[in-house]
């Protein structure tokens, strides 16, 4: 394909779709982004980005100003007008923890209507293994065109870390699983315009789908292991994070960091796709299921730490949550453990307020709590740090007005606080 003349259609302009579009467009490739959210589309056409990601604002502005990036809310038009079609839409889980492929299917239905001979379709959305072959290929072939002969199909998982997306997307190794050799070759050529990293081809589409799920499940299971270490350590006189740091000096050990649970749009979701796959084939995913349960139980554990440290308190006892974002230095609240903690505390009748330097007041208040200033949050009867934002790393004992803090991330030195008379309780380090 001649990248000077073709157009790439990107279906889904979220946290991964938009950076992908902007990087390609800044490499002088014409990109037409498609998204059902008209506000997102309007913003992009004005050169604006609807969420925070370092470096992205500039890339989007430049790409739009130079006429290499346009956006539309008409997915059918994007399908007709594009030669390479990338699907980067979300795949949530439903209330039964089963994958909801409706966005992927809807994008593929649009692509089917515009599919032309010679087109390449690449799926980046995270999906249960075999979705490409059993769900996506049949939809696309309803066009009358045949995969591997008339059009080409691949799967390539996105693996960039939020808050470092642009760097990782342009430097990480890219994994490709093609329907056939030509699909894989065309896809490798496409990603050579995005990443300087190596491009690794795996056996087929299903293998590439599996790669993504194994990576995120590996992390979830390891975080669960560290959380289990924390729960055990709380029973004895150790600080689990000190122990983990020491253990990680071993050249073949890499224990993850305990915390208040796992958030974000991928790690707490993707393992369920493997559990679903195992069930489909009558096998089980015991370790993966247990890990999900352990990580999901961590907000309740934070409540238990609180309850162990208070007797009967009156209605005027205020708890402040420091950090609503799912991890440090991002404004992203998807699947954030803070939401679960707030619900648990409110169910118990506590008066809860919250602060986050990156999340807007409206979003914080959509969780049913008052958004308060930093000073007000530090004035609460109990301060609970949920997110490892840089701002919170500078908290000193004198800032904790009522001398009671629960810390769920290893960002503060317990000794300093305890020496100064603060009741300092931490996950994996109970005083
Ligand atoms: N967390 C811990 N302990 C740790 C590491 C993380 O409790 O040791 C928590 C974080 O606080 C957060 C959650 O886990 O709540 C997930 O954070 P993360 O930084 O591990 O991952 P994400 O969700 O921001 O991005 C992950 C990445 N996957 C892997 O590292 C294997 C990223 O590369 C993927 O592109 C992304 O998922 C995705 O989109 O799949």
Short mmCIF file of C-alpha atoms and ligand atoms in Angstrom, two decimals:
data_model
loop_
_atom_site.label_atom_id
_atom_site.label_comp_id
_atom_site.label_asym_id
_atom_site.label_seq_id
_atom_site.Cartn_x
_atom_site.Cartn_y
_atom_site.Cartn_z
CA UNK A 1 0.00 0.00 0.00
CA UNK A 2 1.18 3.51 -0.74
CA UNK A 3 0.95 5.38 2.55
CA UNK A 4 1.14 8.74 0.71
CA UNK A 5 -2.24 8.18 -0.92
CA UNK A 6 -4.27 5.84 1.29
CA UNK A 7 -6.54 6.81 4.16
CA UNK A 8 -6.61 5.00 7.49
CA UNK A 9 -10.02 4.82 9.21
CA UNK A 10 -9.88 4.52 12.98
CA UNK A 11 -13.04 3.28 14.67
CA UNK A 12 -13.00 4.49 18.27
CA UNK A 13 -11.25 7.72 19.29
CA UNK A 14 -10.66 7.02 22.97
CA UNK A 15 -7.52 6.69 25.07
CA UNK A 16 -5.83 4.45 22.48
CA UNK A 17 -7.67 5.25 19.23
CA UNK A 18 -6.96 8.98 19.35
CA UNK A 19 -3.21 8.67 20.09
CA UNK A 20 -2.94 6.08 17.29
CA UNK A 21 -4.74 8.44 14.90
CA UNK A 22 -2.61 11.41 15.95
CA UNK A 23 0.69 9.53 15.60
CA UNK A 24 -0.17 8.24 12.11
CA UNK A 25 -1.40 11.68 11.04
CA UNK A 26 1.79 13.32 12.30
CA UNK A 27 3.66 10.87 10.06
CA UNK A 28 1.79 12.42 7.10
CA UNK A 29 -0.73 9.62 6.70
CA UNK A 30 -4.33 10.68 6.11
CA UNK A 31 -6.52 9.52 8.98
CA UNK A 32 -10.30 9.64 9.30
CA UNK A 33 -11.33 8.90 12.87
CA UNK A 34 -14.85 7.68 13.61
CA UNK A 35 -16.61 7.75 16.96
CA UNK A 36 -20.24 7.61 18.00
CA UNK A 37 -19.63 10.37 20.55
CA UNK A 38 -20.35 13.60 18.67
CA UNK A 39 -18.71 15.76 21.35
CA UNK A 40 -15.44 13.82 20.94
CA UNK A 41 -15.69 14.21 17.16
CA UNK A 42 -16.43 17.95 17.33
CA UNK A 43 -13.53 18.50 19.72
CA UNK A 44 -11.08 16.64 17.50
CA UNK A 45 -12.16 18.59 14.42
CA UNK A 46 -11.34 21.74 16.42
CA UNK A 47 -7.92 20.27 17.24
CA UNK A 48 -8.90 19.49 20.83
CA UNK A 49 -8.63 16.37 22.94
CA UNK A 50 -11.34 15.37 25.47
CA UNK A 51 -9.01 13.73 28.01
CA UNK A 52 -5.53 14.29 29.46
CA UNK A 53 -2.57 12.34 28.11
CA UNK A 54 0.93 13.85 28.11
CA UNK A 55 1.92 15.08 24.63
CA UNK A 56 -1.41 14.22 22.98
CA UNK A 57 -2.88 17.76 22.83
CA UNK A 58 -0.01 18.98 20.66
CA UNK A 59 -0.11 15.98 18.34
CA UNK A 60 -3.87 16.32 17.77
CA UNK A 61 -3.66 20.06 17.19
CA UNK A 62 -0.82 19.68 14.67
CA UNK A 63 -2.48 16.79 12.83
CA UNK A 64 -5.77 18.67 12.45
CA UNK A 65 -4.11 21.96 11.47
CA UNK A 66 -2.09 20.16 8.79
CA UNK A 67 -5.25 18.47 7.48
CA UNK A 68 -4.03 14.94 8.09
CA UNK A 69 -6.60 14.15 10.79
CA UNK A 70 -10.37 14.51 10.52
CA UNK A 71 -13.12 12.94 12.60
CA UNK A 72 -16.69 11.87 11.85
CA UNK A 73 -19.55 10.39 13.82
CA UNK A 74 -20.71 8.52 10.72
CA UNK A 75 -19.01 5.12 10.93
CA UNK A 76 -20.41 4.04 7.56
CA UNK A 77 -18.77 6.99 5.82
CA UNK A 78 -15.44 6.23 7.51
CA UNK A 79 -15.70 2.65 6.26
CA UNK A 80 -16.41 3.66 2.65
CA UNK A 81 -13.64 6.27 2.57
CA UNK A 82 -10.82 4.23 4.17
CA UNK A 83 -8.35 1.65 2.86
CA UNK A 84 -7.05 0.41 6.21
CA UNK A 85 -9.63 0.07 8.98
CA UNK A 86 -8.56 -0.10 12.62
CA UNK A 87 -11.05 -1.09 15.31
CA UNK A 88 -10.11 0.40 18.69
CA UNK A 89 -13.42 0.48 20.55
CA UNK A 90 -14.01 -0.61 24.17
CA UNK A 91 -15.02 -4.15 25.15
CA UNK A 92 -16.67 -3.88 28.56
CA UNK A 93 -17.89 -6.75 30.70
CA UNK A 94 -21.58 -7.13 31.48
CA UNK A 95 -23.12 -7.72 34.92
CA UNK A 96 -22.36 -11.46 34.59
CA UNK A 97 -18.67 -10.69 33.94
CA UNK A 98 -19.02 -11.79 30.31
CA UNK A 99 -17.51 -9.81 27.45
CA UNK A 100 -19.79 -7.30 25.77
CA UNK A 101 -18.70 -7.23 22.12
CA UNK A 102 -21.45 -4.85 20.98
CA UNK A 103 -19.10 -1.96 20.11
CA UNK A 104 -16.72 -4.24 18.19
CA UNK A 105 -19.61 -5.85 16.32
CA UNK A 106 -21.19 -2.51 15.50
CA UNK A 107 -17.87 -1.16 14.11
CA UNK A 108 -17.46 -4.33 12.02
CA UNK A 109 -21.04 -4.04 10.72
CA UNK A 110 -20.18 -0.55 9.44
CA UNK A 111 -16.88 -1.73 8.00
CA UNK A 112 -18.67 -4.59 6.23
CA UNK A 113 -20.87 -2.11 4.37
CA UNK A 114 -17.90 -0.14 3.04
CA UNK A 115 -15.41 -3.00 2.60
CA UNK A 116 -13.56 -2.98 -0.74
CA UNK A 117 -11.11 -5.33 -2.44
CA UNK A 118 -7.59 -4.90 -1.09
CA UNK A 119 -8.69 -3.38 2.27
CA UNK A 120 -6.94 -4.33 5.51
CA UNK A 121 -8.94 -4.60 8.75
CA UNK A 122 -7.00 -4.62 12.03
CA UNK A 123 -8.64 -5.24 15.39
CA UNK A 124 -6.93 -3.68 18.43
CA UNK A 125 -9.84 -3.92 20.90
CA UNK A 126 -9.25 -6.49 23.62
CA UNK A 127 -11.45 -9.52 22.92
CA UNK A 128 -11.85 -13.10 24.14
CA UNK A 129 -9.59 -15.41 22.09
CA UNK A 130 -11.21 -16.70 18.87
CA UNK A 131 -13.38 -13.58 18.46
CA UNK A 132 -11.46 -12.61 15.32
CA UNK A 133 -12.04 -15.92 13.64
CA UNK A 134 -15.48 -16.84 15.01
CA UNK A 135 -17.18 -13.44 15.17
CA UNK A 136 -15.35 -10.75 13.18
CA UNK A 137 -14.35 -12.65 10.03
CA UNK A 138 -17.90 -14.00 9.43
CA UNK A 139 -19.37 -10.48 9.78
CA UNK A 140 -16.87 -9.00 7.32
CA UNK A 141 -17.43 -11.86 4.85
CA UNK A 142 -21.15 -11.03 4.78
CA UNK A 143 -19.93 -8.29 2.41
CA UNK A 144 -19.45 -11.01 -0.20
CA UNK A 145 -15.66 -10.53 -0.05
CA UNK A 146 -13.41 -13.35 1.12
CA UNK A 147 -10.84 -12.95 3.89
CA UNK A 148 -7.28 -13.63 2.71
CA UNK A 149 -8.29 -13.20 -0.95
CA UNK A 150 -10.29 -9.99 -1.29
CA UNK A 151 -9.51 -8.33 2.02
CA UNK A 152 -7.02 -8.89 4.85
CA UNK A 153 -7.55 -9.26 8.60
CA UNK A 154 -5.23 -9.08 11.63
CA UNK A 155 -5.27 -8.62 15.37
CA UNK A 156 -2.72 -6.39 17.07
CA UNK A 157 -3.15 -5.62 20.78
CA UNK A 158 -2.44 -2.14 22.09
CA UNK A 159 -0.17 -2.24 25.12
CA UNK A 160 0.67 1.39 25.88
CA UNK A 161 0.51 2.45 29.51
CA UNK A 162 -1.90 5.33 30.25
CA UNK A 163 0.03 8.50 31.17
CA UNK A 164 2.94 7.30 29.01
CA UNK A 165 0.88 6.32 25.98
CA UNK A 166 2.66 8.35 23.30
CA UNK A 167 6.13 7.15 24.27
CA UNK A 168 5.07 3.52 24.65
CA UNK A 169 3.00 3.48 21.48
CA UNK A 170 5.94 4.76 19.47
CA UNK A 171 8.57 2.56 21.16
CA UNK A 172 6.96 -0.67 22.40
CA UNK A 173 7.31 -3.95 20.57
CA UNK A 174 4.18 -4.59 18.50
CA UNK A 175 2.56 -8.02 18.32
CA UNK A 176 0.70 -9.03 15.17
CA UNK A 177 -1.43 -12.05 14.42
CA UNK A 178 -2.55 -12.16 10.79
CA UNK A 179 -5.23 -14.28 9.15
CA UNK A 180 -2.54 -15.20 6.61
CA UNK A 181 0.98 -14.04 5.67
CA UNK A 182 -0.23 -11.19 3.49
CA UNK A 183 -2.50 -9.87 6.29
CA UNK A 184 0.44 -10.00 8.72
CA UNK A 185 2.82 -8.30 6.26
CA UNK A 186 0.42 -5.46 5.49
CA UNK A 187 -0.20 -4.97 9.21
CA UNK A 188 3.52 -4.97 10.01
CA UNK A 189 3.98 -2.25 7.39
CA UNK A 190 1.22 -0.17 9.02
CA UNK A 191 2.75 -0.41 12.51
CA UNK A 192 6.22 0.44 11.21
CA UNK A 193 4.69 3.93 10.77
CA UNK A 194 3.74 3.98 14.47
CA UNK A 195 6.48 2.25 16.49
CA UNK A 196 10.25 2.19 16.36
CA UNK A 197 10.06 -1.02 18.37
CA UNK A 198 10.33 -4.49 16.87
CA UNK A 199 7.30 -6.02 15.20
CA UNK A 200 6.71 -9.62 16.19
CA UNK A 201 4.40 -11.83 14.18
CA UNK A 202 2.71 -14.69 16.03
CA UNK A 203 1.08 -17.77 14.51
CA UNK A 204 -2.41 -16.41 13.94
CA UNK A 205 -5.13 -13.97 15.05
CA UNK A 206 -6.09 -16.05 18.09
CA UNK A 207 -2.49 -16.15 19.37
CA UNK A 208 -2.29 -12.36 19.28
CA UNK A 209 -5.63 -12.08 21.10
CA UNK A 210 -4.23 -14.44 23.75
CA UNK A 211 -1.01 -12.39 24.14
CA UNK A 212 -2.92 -9.35 25.31
CA UNK A 213 -5.01 -11.26 27.83
CA UNK A 214 -2.02 -13.09 29.25
CA UNK A 215 -0.10 -9.85 29.79
CA UNK A 216 -2.86 -8.14 31.74
CA UNK A 217 -3.78 -11.31 33.62
CA UNK A 218 -0.14 -11.79 34.61
CA UNK A 219 -0.26 -8.34 36.20
CA UNK A 220 -3.61 -8.92 37.92
CA UNK A 221 -2.48 -12.24 39.39
CA UNK A 222 0.80 -10.73 40.59
CA UNK A 223 -0.98 -7.79 42.18
CA UNK A 224 -3.31 -10.30 43.90
CA UNK A 225 -0.26 -12.17 45.20
CA UNK A 226 1.18 -8.96 46.62
CA UNK A 227 -2.19 -8.16 48.19
CA UNK A 228 -2.30 -11.61 49.77
CA UNK A 229 1.24 -11.08 51.10
CA UNK A 230 0.00 -7.78 52.57
CA UNK A 231 -2.99 -9.39 54.29
CA UNK A 232 -0.76 -12.04 55.87
CA UNK A 233 1.93 -9.52 56.82
CA UNK A 234 -0.59 -7.40 58.70
CA UNK A 235 -0.81 -10.17 61.31
CA UNK A 236 2.89 -9.90 62.23
CA UNK A 237 5.38 -7.13 62.89
CA UNK A 238 6.53 -6.36 59.35
CA UNK A 239 5.98 -3.69 56.73
CA UNK A 240 5.07 -5.66 53.60
CA UNK A 241 6.47 -3.05 51.23
CA UNK A 242 9.86 -3.14 52.91
CA UNK A 243 9.82 -6.92 52.66
CA UNK A 244 8.77 -6.82 48.98
CA UNK A 245 11.53 -4.33 48.17
CA UNK A 246 14.04 -6.64 49.84
CA UNK A 247 12.70 -9.75 48.10
CA UNK A 248 12.84 -7.99 44.73
CA UNK A 249 16.64 -7.73 45.04
CA UNK A 250 16.54 -11.42 44.10
CA UNK A 251 17.36 -11.52 40.38
CA UNK A 252 14.34 -13.64 39.47
CA UNK A 253 11.70 -12.10 41.74
CA UNK A 254 9.40 -9.21 40.79
CA UNK A 255 6.62 -8.94 43.35
CA UNK A 256 4.10 -6.23 42.51
CA UNK A 257 2.81 -3.55 44.87
CA UNK A 258 -0.16 -4.12 47.18
CA UNK A 259 -2.91 -1.54 47.04
CA UNK A 260 -6.60 -0.79 47.53
CA UNK A 261 -7.64 -2.82 44.48
CA UNK A 262 -7.09 -2.76 40.76
CA UNK A 263 -8.66 -0.14 38.52
CA UNK A 264 -8.42 1.00 34.92
CA UNK A 265 -10.26 -0.27 31.88
CA UNK A 266 -8.11 -3.35 31.27
CA UNK A 267 -6.52 -5.20 34.16
CA UNK A 268 -9.72 -5.67 36.22
CA UNK A 269 -11.62 -6.63 33.04
CA UNK A 270 -9.40 -8.70 30.75
CA UNK A 271 -8.90 -11.70 33.08
CA UNK A 272 -12.66 -12.34 32.89
CA UNK A 273 -12.25 -12.97 29.14
CA UNK A 274 -9.88 -15.83 29.94
CA UNK A 275 -12.23 -17.14 32.63
CA UNK A 276 -15.03 -17.01 30.03
CA UNK A 277 -12.88 -18.86 27.48
CA UNK A 278 -11.96 -21.54 30.01
CA UNK A 279 -15.66 -22.03 30.85
CA UNK A 280 -16.55 -22.28 27.16
CA UNK A 281 -14.17 -25.21 26.84
CA UNK A 282 -15.21 -26.86 30.10
CA UNK A 283 -11.96 -26.13 31.90
CA UNK A 284 -11.31 -23.78 34.78
CA UNK A 285 -9.20 -20.73 35.49
CA UNK A 286 -8.92 -21.11 39.27
CA UNK A 287 -5.88 -18.95 39.91
CA UNK A 288 -7.19 -16.17 37.68
CA UNK A 289 -10.65 -16.26 39.33
CA UNK A 290 -9.20 -16.21 42.85
CA UNK A 291 -6.91 -13.32 41.94
CA UNK A 292 -9.87 -11.29 40.72
CA UNK A 293 -11.67 -12.01 44.00
CA UNK A 294 -8.66 -10.97 46.10
CA UNK A 295 -8.19 -7.71 44.20
CA UNK A 296 -11.92 -6.95 44.29
CA UNK A 297 -11.95 -7.46 48.06
CA UNK A 298 -9.33 -4.81 48.82
CA UNK A 299 -11.71 -1.81 49.23
CA UNK A 300 -13.60 -3.81 51.88
CA UNK A 301 -10.26 -4.45 53.57
CA UNK A 302 -9.68 -0.69 53.76
CA UNK A 303 -13.06 -0.38 55.50
CA UNK A 304 -12.04 -3.14 57.93
CA UNK A 305 -8.82 -1.30 58.80
CA UNK A 306 -10.90 1.80 59.50
CA UNK A 307 -13.39 -0.08 61.68
CA UNK A 308 -10.59 -1.67 63.68
CA UNK A 309 -9.33 1.81 64.54
CA UNK A 310 -12.50 3.56 65.64
CA UNK A 311 -15.02 3.01 68.37
CA UNK A 312 -18.47 4.47 68.17
CA UNK A 313 -18.15 7.72 66.30
CA UNK A 314 -20.82 10.35 65.88
CA UNK A 315 -22.45 11.61 62.68
CA UNK A 316 -19.96 14.45 62.57
CA UNK A 317 -17.00 12.05 62.02
CA UNK A 318 -15.69 12.94 58.57
CA UNK A 319 -13.65 10.61 56.36
CA UNK A 320 -11.82 12.11 53.42
CA UNK A 321 -10.71 10.09 50.42
CA UNK A 322 -7.54 11.38 48.84
CA UNK A 323 -7.52 10.23 45.24
CA UNK A 324 -10.38 9.24 42.98
CA UNK A 325 -8.37 8.34 39.87
CA UNK A 326 -7.57 4.63 39.49
CA UNK A 327 -3.82 5.25 39.71
CA UNK A 328 -1.34 8.04 40.34
CA UNK A 329 -1.05 11.11 38.13
CA UNK A 330 -3.91 10.25 35.78
CA UNK A 331 -7.40 11.75 35.63
CA UNK A 332 -8.96 8.43 34.62
CA UNK A 333 -11.64 7.05 36.96
CA UNK A 334 -12.61 3.88 35.12
CA UNK A 335 -13.10 0.95 37.51
CA UNK A 336 -11.46 2.97 40.27
CA UNK A 337 -11.36 1.23 43.68
CA UNK A 338 -12.20 4.62 45.25
CA UNK A 339 -15.75 4.31 43.90
CA UNK A 340 -16.25 0.97 45.65
CA UNK A 341 -14.71 2.31 48.87
CA UNK A 342 -17.04 5.33 48.83
CA UNK A 343 -20.07 3.08 48.32
CA UNK A 344 -19.02 0.78 51.19
CA UNK A 345 -18.42 3.71 53.55
CA UNK A 346 -21.68 5.42 52.65
CA UNK A 347 -23.56 2.14 53.16
CA UNK A 348 -22.18 2.17 56.70
CA UNK A 349 -23.54 5.69 57.15
CA UNK A 350 -20.18 7.52 57.20
CA UNK A 351 -19.86 11.13 56.19
CA UNK A 352 -17.43 10.95 53.24
CA UNK A 353 -15.75 13.76 51.30
CA UNK A 354 -13.14 13.47 48.57
CA UNK A 355 -10.26 15.27 46.90
CA UNK A 356 -8.37 14.64 43.69
CA UNK A 357 -6.03 17.19 42.08
CA UNK A 358 -6.71 15.82 38.59
CA UNK A 359 -10.37 14.78 38.63
CA UNK A 360 -13.02 17.50 38.20
CA UNK A 361 -15.47 18.37 40.99
CA UNK A 362 -18.40 17.20 38.82
CA UNK A 363 -16.91 13.77 38.33
CA UNK A 364 -16.03 13.41 42.03
CA UNK A 365 -19.55 14.47 43.01
CA UNK A 366 -21.06 11.94 40.57
CA UNK A 367 -19.83 9.37 43.13
CA UNK A 368 -22.21 10.89 45.69
CA UNK A 369 -19.58 12.71 47.79
CA UNK A 370 -18.68 16.35 48.27
CA UNK A 371 -15.52 17.41 46.46
CA UNK A 372 -13.42 19.40 48.94
CA UNK A 373 -10.21 21.43 48.85
CA UNK A 374 -6.92 19.77 49.77
CA UNK A 375 -6.79 21.61 53.11
CA UNK A 376 -10.33 20.59 53.96
CA UNK A 377 -9.57 16.97 53.07
CA UNK A 378 -6.54 16.95 55.37
CA UNK A 379 -8.74 18.35 58.18
CA UNK A 380 -10.98 15.25 58.21
CA UNK A 381 -11.19 12.95 61.24
CA UNK A 382 -9.72 10.17 59.13
CA UNK A 383 -7.76 10.66 55.90
CA UNK A 384 -7.59 7.71 53.50
CA UNK A 385 -5.04 7.89 50.68
CA UNK A 386 -6.30 5.82 47.76
CA UNK A 387 -4.26 7.11 44.82
CA UNK A 388 -0.49 7.59 44.55
CA UNK A 389 -0.64 11.06 43.01
CA UNK A 390 2.69 12.93 43.35
CA UNK A 391 0.94 15.63 45.40
CA UNK A 392 0.20 13.17 48.20
CA UNK A 393 3.82 12.01 48.44
CA UNK A 394 4.66 15.34 50.10
CA UNK A 395 2.22 14.89 53.00
CA UNK A 396 3.96 15.37 56.35
CA UNK A 397 2.72 14.42 59.85
CA UNK A 398 1.81 18.02 60.77
CA UNK A 399 -0.58 18.19 57.80
CA UNK A 400 -2.79 15.42 59.25
CA UNK A 401 -4.86 17.61 61.53
CA UNK A 402 -6.67 14.83 63.41
CA UNK A 403 -3.71 12.45 63.56
CA UNK A 404 -5.38 9.52 61.81
CA UNK A 405 -4.43 8.34 58.33
CA UNK A 406 -4.92 5.12 56.37
CA UNK A 407 -2.48 4.71 53.52
CA UNK A 408 -3.16 2.19 50.76
CA UNK A 409 -0.10 2.87 48.60
CA UNK A 410 3.55 2.85 49.72
CA UNK A 411 4.15 6.57 49.33
CA UNK A 412 4.72 7.74 52.90
CA UNK A 413 7.23 6.75 55.58
CA UNK A 414 5.24 5.16 58.41
CA UNK A 415 8.00 5.75 61.01
CA UNK A 416 7.94 9.51 60.50
CA UNK A 417 4.19 9.62 61.14
CA UNK A 418 4.14 7.20 64.07
CA UNK A 419 7.06 8.99 65.78
CA UNK A 420 4.96 12.16 65.58
CA UNK A 421 1.96 10.60 67.25
CA UNK A 422 -0.12 10.00 64.13
CA UNK A 423 -2.26 6.86 64.04
CA UNK A 424 -0.78 5.61 60.74
CA UNK A 425 -2.26 2.41 59.32
CA UNK A 426 -1.28 1.01 55.97
CA UNK A 427 -2.17 -1.95 53.80
CA UNK A 428 0.42 -4.56 54.79
CA UNK A 429 1.67 -2.51 57.75
CA UNK A 430 -0.73 -2.34 60.67
CA UNK A 431 0.42 -0.62 63.86
N1 LIG B 1 -1.58 -1.66 40.59
C1 LIG B 1 -1.33 -2.18 41.83
N2 LIG B 1 -0.11 -2.71 42.07
C2 LIG B 1 0.87 -2.75 41.12
C3 LIG B 1 0.60 -2.23 39.86
C4 LIG B 1 -0.64 -1.68 39.61
O1 LIG B 1 -2.19 -2.18 42.72
O2 LIG B 1 1.97 -3.26 41.42
C5 LIG B 1 -2.91 -1.12 40.28
C6 LIG B 1 -2.90 0.35 39.85
O3 LIG B 1 -2.92 1.19 40.95
C7 LIG B 1 -4.15 0.41 39.02
C8 LIG B 1 -4.22 -0.94 38.36
O4 LIG B 1 -3.40 -1.79 39.15
O5 LIG B 1 -5.30 0.58 39.83
C9 LIG B 1 -3.75 -0.99 36.93
O6 LIG B 1 -2.65 -0.12 36.74
P1 LIG B 1 -1.41 -0.47 35.81
O7 LIG B 1 -0.49 0.68 35.82
O8 LIG B 1 -0.86 -1.78 36.18
O9 LIG B 1 -2.06 -0.71 34.37
P2 LIG B 1 -3.02 0.13 33.40
O10 LIG B 1 -4.40 -0.43 33.55
O11 LIG B 1 -2.87 1.58 33.55
O12 LIG B 1 -2.43 -0.36 31.98
C10 LIG B 1 -2.34 -1.74 31.71
C11 LIG B 1 -0.93 -2.05 31.18
N3 LIG B 1 -0.71 -3.48 31.10
C12 LIG B 1 0.37 -4.07 31.66
O13 LIG B 1 1.18 -3.46 32.29
C13 LIG B 1 0.52 -5.54 31.45
C14 LIG B 1 -0.76 -1.41 29.80
O14 LIG B 1 0.48 -1.78 29.25
C15 LIG B 1 -1.89 -1.86 28.88
O15 LIG B 1 -1.80 -1.22 27.61
C16 LIG B 1 -3.21 -1.43 29.51
O16 LIG B 1 -3.34 -2.10 30.77
C17 LIG B 1 -4.31 -1.85 28.59
O17 LIG B 1 -4.90 -0.97 27.95
O18 LIG B 1 -4.52 -3.07 28.43
#
